[in-house]
Amino acid sequence: EAAVTQSPRSKVAVTGGKVTLSCHQTNNHDYMYWYRQDTGHGLRLIHYSYVADSTEKGDIPDGYKASRPSQENFSLILELASLSQTAVYFCASSARVDTQYFGPGTRLLVL
Amino acid sequence: AQSVTQPDARVTVSEGASLQLRCKYSYSATPYLFWYVQYPRQGLQMLLKYYSGDPVVQGVNGFEAEFSKSDSSFHLRKASVHWSDSAVYFCAVSAGMGYKLTFGTGTSLLVDP
C-alpha cells in the first residue's frame, strides 16, 4: 500500500509568519496533491504536481505556494499565514492512472 | 465543472441495520467516482471506485456502491453496519484516474452500538 507521510502533524503559527508543510511519498508516484479540509466541509484542492520541478494551481491557490523538488517530496508554503488558513491539510499521491493515497494530515492553527 | 452533492450531513443508524449514504454528481462526461472514509484524526482511505462496467461495485469491509447515469448518483450501501463504521464518508468525482478529485462535503455516520 502507498505510504504518504506529512510533517509536522500539527503546528501553531502566528499571523504573518511563514509556514512550510512537507509531504513525502515512497511509492514512485508521479502525481502529488495538496488539499485543505475545513470543519464541516469536504477537501478542496490547493496545488498539485505531475512531475518534479513543476506545480499547478488547484481550485483555491490564493495565499499558497507549492514546491516539488523531487518525485518524492512536495511542500506547501504559506508565505504570510492568515487566520483564514487555519485548517487541516492533506497531501496525496497517485500513479499516472491510479487511486489517490492520502497522508495523515497536518493540523494548522494560525493565531 | 464537476461537482458532488452529499445531501445528508449526519446519519445515525443502529448497529446491524442497513445503510445507504447518498451521493449525486455533476459531470459532463463519464465520471470516475470514489467513496473515501475518514476515521477520527486520520487521513482518507478509499473504500471503492467506479469508472466502467458493472454499475454495482464492491469495496472493502462489505461496502458497495451503485452507479446510475440516469440519476447521476453513486450511493454507498452496506447490508449490516458495525459500530466501527462510525466515520465521515466522502464521495468524490474525477475526470480520470490520477486527475484531481472534487469532493462532496461528507456525511458523518454514527452507529449506535
GROMACS .gro file of C-alpha atoms in nm:
model
  224
    1GLU     CA    1   0.000   0.000   0.000
    2ALA     CA    2   0.107   0.355  -0.076
    3ALA     CA    3   0.291   0.538   0.200
    4VAL     CA    4   0.246   0.912   0.228
    5THR     CA    5   0.386   1.094   0.528
    6GLN     CA    6   0.342   1.453   0.634
    7SER     CA    7   0.533   1.678   0.869
    8PRO     CA    8   0.465   1.836   1.101
    9ARG     CA    9   0.147   1.663   1.215
   10SER     CA   10   0.036   1.979   1.387
   11LYS     CA   11   0.157   2.335   1.401
   12VAL     CA   12   0.069   2.665   1.562
   13ALA     CA   13   0.173   2.967   1.359
   14VAL     CA   14   0.144   3.341   1.404
   15THR     CA   15  -0.037   3.566   1.164
   16GLY     CA   16   0.202   3.699   0.903
   17GLY     CA   17   0.458   3.428   0.961
   18LYS     CA   18   0.587   3.178   0.708
   19VAL     CA   19   0.472   2.817   0.728
   20THR     CA   20   0.604   2.521   0.533
   21LEU     CA   21   0.421   2.190   0.528
   22SER     CA   22   0.608   1.890   0.394
   23CYS     CA   23   0.492   1.572   0.224
   24HIS     CA   24   0.694   1.266   0.134
   25GLN     CA   25   0.587   0.957  -0.060
   26THR     CA   26   0.784   0.640  -0.115
   27ASN     CA   27   0.597   0.473  -0.399
   28ASN     CA   28   0.733   0.635  -0.714
   29HIS     CA   29   0.406   0.814  -0.779
   30ASP     CA   30   0.415   1.087  -1.041
   31TYR     CA   31   0.119   1.284  -0.912
   32MET     CA   32   0.105   1.469  -0.581
   33TYR     CA   33  -0.164   1.694  -0.439
   34TRP     CA   34  -0.232   1.933  -0.152
   35TYR     CA   35  -0.586   1.967  -0.016
   36ARG     CA   36  -0.729   2.161   0.274
   37GLN     CA   37  -1.018   2.050   0.488
   38ASP     CA   38  -1.229   2.289   0.691
   39THR     CA   39  -1.468   2.181   0.962
   40GLY     CA   40  -1.791   2.063   0.807
   41HIS     CA   41  -1.655   2.077   0.455
   42GLY     CA   42  -1.504   1.843   0.208
   43LEU     CA   43  -1.150   1.862   0.080
   44ARG     CA   44  -1.054   2.134  -0.165
   45LEU     CA   45  -0.754   2.118  -0.395
   46ILE     CA   46  -0.487   2.385  -0.343
   47HIS     CA   47  -0.198   2.280  -0.569
   48TYR     CA   48  -0.090   1.968  -0.748
   49SER     CA   49   0.205   1.841  -0.947
   50TYR     CA   50   0.252   1.592  -1.228
   51VAL     CA   51   0.629   1.592  -1.230
   52ALA     CA   52   0.924   1.715  -1.028
   53ASP     CA   53   1.010   2.085  -1.060
   54SER     CA   54   0.660   2.167  -1.182
   55THR     CA   55   0.343   2.260  -0.996
   56GLU     CA   56  -0.010   2.351  -1.100
   57LYS     CA   57  -0.277   2.562  -0.935
   58GLY     CA   58  -0.579   2.386  -0.799
   59ASP     CA   59  -0.917   2.529  -0.711
   60ILE     CA   60  -0.808   2.753  -0.419
   61PRO     CA   61  -0.441   2.851  -0.472
   62ASP     CA   62  -0.454   3.206  -0.339
   63GLY     CA   63  -0.221   3.256  -0.043
   64TYR     CA   64  -0.032   2.932  -0.107
   65LYS     CA   65   0.277   2.831  -0.299
   66ALA     CA   66   0.393   2.480  -0.375
   67SER     CA   67   0.729   2.324  -0.444
   68ARG     CA   68   0.815   1.983  -0.590
   69PRO     CA   69   1.193   1.949  -0.571
   70SER     CA   70   1.187   1.574  -0.635
   71GLN     CA   71   0.942   1.300  -0.722
   72GLU     CA   72   0.915   1.204  -0.355
   73ASN     CA   73   0.870   1.546  -0.196
   74PHE     CA   74   0.601   1.809  -0.225
   75SER     CA   75   0.582   2.114   0.001
   76LEU     CA   76   0.308   2.366   0.066
   77ILE     CA   77   0.423   2.714   0.162
   78LEU     CA   78   0.225   2.987   0.331
   79GLU     CA   79   0.440   3.299   0.291
   80LEU     CA   80   0.217   3.518   0.509
   81ALA     CA   81  -0.008   3.299   0.720
   82SER     CA   82  -0.355   3.432   0.793
   83LEU     CA   83  -0.631   3.334   1.033
   84SER     CA   84  -0.839   3.203   0.743
   85GLN     CA   85  -0.573   2.942   0.668
   86THR     CA   86  -0.644   2.755   0.990
   87ALA     CA   87  -0.743   2.411   0.863
   88VAL     CA   88  -0.630   2.052   0.824
   89TYR     CA   89  -0.405   1.999   0.525
   90PHE     CA   90  -0.379   1.670   0.342
   91CYS     CA   91  -0.123   1.556   0.094
   92ALA     CA   92  -0.200   1.280  -0.153
   93SER     CA   93  -0.018   1.095  -0.427
   94SER     CA   94  -0.114   0.874  -0.716
   95ALA     CA   95   0.042   0.688  -1.004
   96ARG     CA   96  -0.042   0.807  -1.353
   97VAL     CA   97  -0.363   0.608  -1.369
   98ASP     CA   98  -0.446   0.502  -1.017
   99THR     CA   99  -0.614   0.585  -0.691
  100GLN     CA  100  -0.504   0.879  -0.478
  101TYR     CA  101  -0.349   0.784  -0.145
  102PHE     CA  102  -0.367   1.031   0.139
  103GLY     CA  103  -0.132   1.120   0.419
  104PRO     CA  104  -0.248   1.153   0.781
  105GLY     CA  105  -0.292   1.529   0.763
  106THR     CA  106  -0.140   1.835   0.929
  107ARG     CA  107  -0.347   2.043   1.168
  108LEU     CA  108  -0.254   2.409   1.129
  109LEU     CA  109  -0.372   2.672   1.372
  110VAL     CA  110  -0.292   3.033   1.286
  111LEU     CA  111  -0.322   3.277   1.574
  112ALA     CA  112  -1.721   2.193  -1.393
  113GLN     CA  113  -1.761   1.881  -1.188
  114SER     CA  114  -1.936   1.882  -0.851
  115VAL     CA  115  -2.062   1.644  -0.586
  116THR     CA  116  -2.356   1.677  -0.350
  117GLN     CA  117  -2.398   1.474  -0.036
  118PRO     CA  118  -2.736   1.583   0.096
  119ASP     CA  119  -2.709   1.423   0.439
  120ALA     CA  120  -2.462   1.589   0.672
  121ARG     CA  121  -2.525   1.338   0.951
  122VAL     CA  122  -2.674   0.992   0.959
  123THR     CA  123  -2.736   0.777   1.266
  124VAL     CA  124  -2.816   0.407   1.240
  125SER     CA  125  -2.829   0.120   1.485
  126GLU     CA  126  -2.567  -0.150   1.474
  127GLY     CA  127  -2.674  -0.430   1.245
  128ALA     CA  128  -2.904  -0.210   1.041
  129SER     CA  129  -2.859  -0.147   0.672
  130LEU     CA  130  -2.709   0.175   0.545
  131GLN     CA  131  -2.734   0.397   0.243
  132LEU     CA  132  -2.535   0.718   0.205
  133ARG     CA  133  -2.640   0.934  -0.084
  134CYS     CA  134  -2.421   1.099  -0.344
  135LYS     CA  135  -2.520   1.297  -0.653
  136TYR     CA  136  -2.263   1.414  -0.902
  137SER     CA  137  -2.248   1.659  -1.185
  138TYR     CA  138  -2.008   1.598  -1.471
  139SER     CA  139  -2.046   1.634  -1.844
  140ALA     CA  140  -1.871   1.313  -1.947
  141THR     CA  141  -1.844   0.969  -1.792
  142PRO     CA  142  -1.709   1.029  -1.445
  143TYR     CA  143  -1.466   0.843  -1.229
  144LEU     CA  144  -1.636   0.805  -0.891
  145PHE     CA  145  -1.498   0.726  -0.550
  146TRP     CA  146  -1.601   0.679  -0.191
  147TYR     CA  147  -1.349   0.761   0.078
  148VAL     CA  148  -1.377   0.716   0.455
  149GLN     CA  149  -1.211   0.928   0.720
  150TYR     CA  150  -1.179   0.791   1.071
  151PRO     CA  151  -1.124   1.040   1.353
  152ARG     CA  152  -0.793   1.225   1.323
  153GLN     CA  153  -0.682   1.016   1.028
  154GLY     CA  154  -0.634   1.063   0.658
  155LEU     CA  155  -0.876   0.946   0.394
  156GLN     CA  156  -0.887   0.585   0.284
  157MET     CA  157  -1.052   0.471  -0.036
  158LEU     CA  158  -1.346   0.233   0.005
  159LEU     CA  159  -1.424   0.175  -0.361
  160LYS     CA  160  -1.408   0.325  -0.707
  161TYR     CA  161  -1.601   0.308  -1.032
  162TYR     CA  162  -1.521   0.407  -1.386
  163SER     CA  163  -1.682   0.148  -1.611
  164GLY     CA  164  -1.851  -0.190  -1.629
  165ASP     CA  165  -2.089  -0.335  -1.373
  166PRO     CA  166  -2.266  -0.041  -1.207
  167VAL     CA  167  -2.251  -0.214  -0.871
  168VAL     CA  168  -1.902  -0.210  -0.732
  169GLN     CA  169  -1.777  -0.388  -0.426
  170GLY     CA  170  -1.541  -0.227  -0.180
  171VAL     CA  171  -1.369  -0.305   0.143
  172ASN     CA  172  -1.540  -0.406   0.467
  173GLY     CA  173  -1.867  -0.507   0.299
  174PHE     CA  174  -1.938  -0.171   0.136
  175GLU     CA  175  -2.077  -0.145  -0.214
  176ALA     CA  176  -2.196   0.138  -0.433
  177GLU     CA  177  -2.421   0.162  -0.735
  178PHE     CA  178  -2.362   0.396  -1.025
  179SER     CA  179  -2.666   0.539  -1.201
  180LYS     CA  180  -2.607   0.750  -1.509
  181SER     CA  181  -2.974   0.838  -1.547
  182ASP     CA  182  -2.994   0.960  -1.188
  183SER     CA  183  -2.638   1.099  -1.170
  184SER     CA  184  -2.592   0.915  -0.845
  185PHE     CA  185  -2.339   0.693  -0.675
  186HIS     CA  186  -2.495   0.583  -0.347
  187LEU     CA  187  -2.297   0.386  -0.091
  188ARG     CA  188  -2.458   0.087   0.081
  189LYS     CA  189  -2.385  -0.167   0.346
  190ALA     CA  190  -2.612  -0.451   0.450
  191SER     CA  191  -2.524  -0.454   0.820
  192VAL     CA  192  -2.322  -0.181   0.990
  193HIS     CA  193  -2.084  -0.222   1.281
  194TRP     CA  194  -2.001   0.037   1.545
  195SER     CA  195  -1.652   0.064   1.393
  196ASP     CA  196  -1.806   0.202   1.074
  197SER     CA  197  -1.864   0.532   1.254
  198ALA     CA  198  -1.667   0.784   1.049
  199VAL     CA  199  -1.705   1.055   0.788
  200TYR     CA  200  -1.770   0.936   0.434
  201PHE     CA  201  -1.681   1.138   0.129
  202CYS     CA  202  -1.799   1.092  -0.224
  203ALA     CA  203  -1.566   1.225  -0.494
  204VAL     CA  204  -1.560   1.265  -0.871
  205SER     CA  205  -1.270   1.292  -1.109
  206ALA     CA  206  -1.221   1.343  -1.479
  207GLY     CA  207  -0.993   1.042  -1.477
  208MET     CA  208  -0.767   0.831  -1.264
  209GLY     CA  209  -0.485   1.041  -1.131
  210TYR     CA  210  -0.668   1.364  -1.209
  211LYS     CA  211  -0.777   1.598  -0.935
  212LEU     CA  212  -1.066   1.492  -0.718
  213THR     CA  213  -1.367   1.704  -0.637
  214PHE     CA  214  -1.516   1.606  -0.302
  215GLY     CA  215  -1.858   1.635  -0.154
  216THR     CA  216  -1.898   1.788   0.190
  217GLY     CA  217  -1.912   1.449   0.358
  218THR     CA  218  -2.163   1.252   0.563
  219SER     CA  219  -2.086   1.186   0.926
  220LEU     CA  220  -2.206   0.838   1.018
  221LEU     CA  221  -2.274   0.741   1.377
  222VAL     CA  222  -2.352   0.378   1.451
  223ASP     CA  223  -2.528   0.323   1.781
  224PRO     CA  224  -2.393   0.008   1.946
   0.00000   0.00000   0.00000
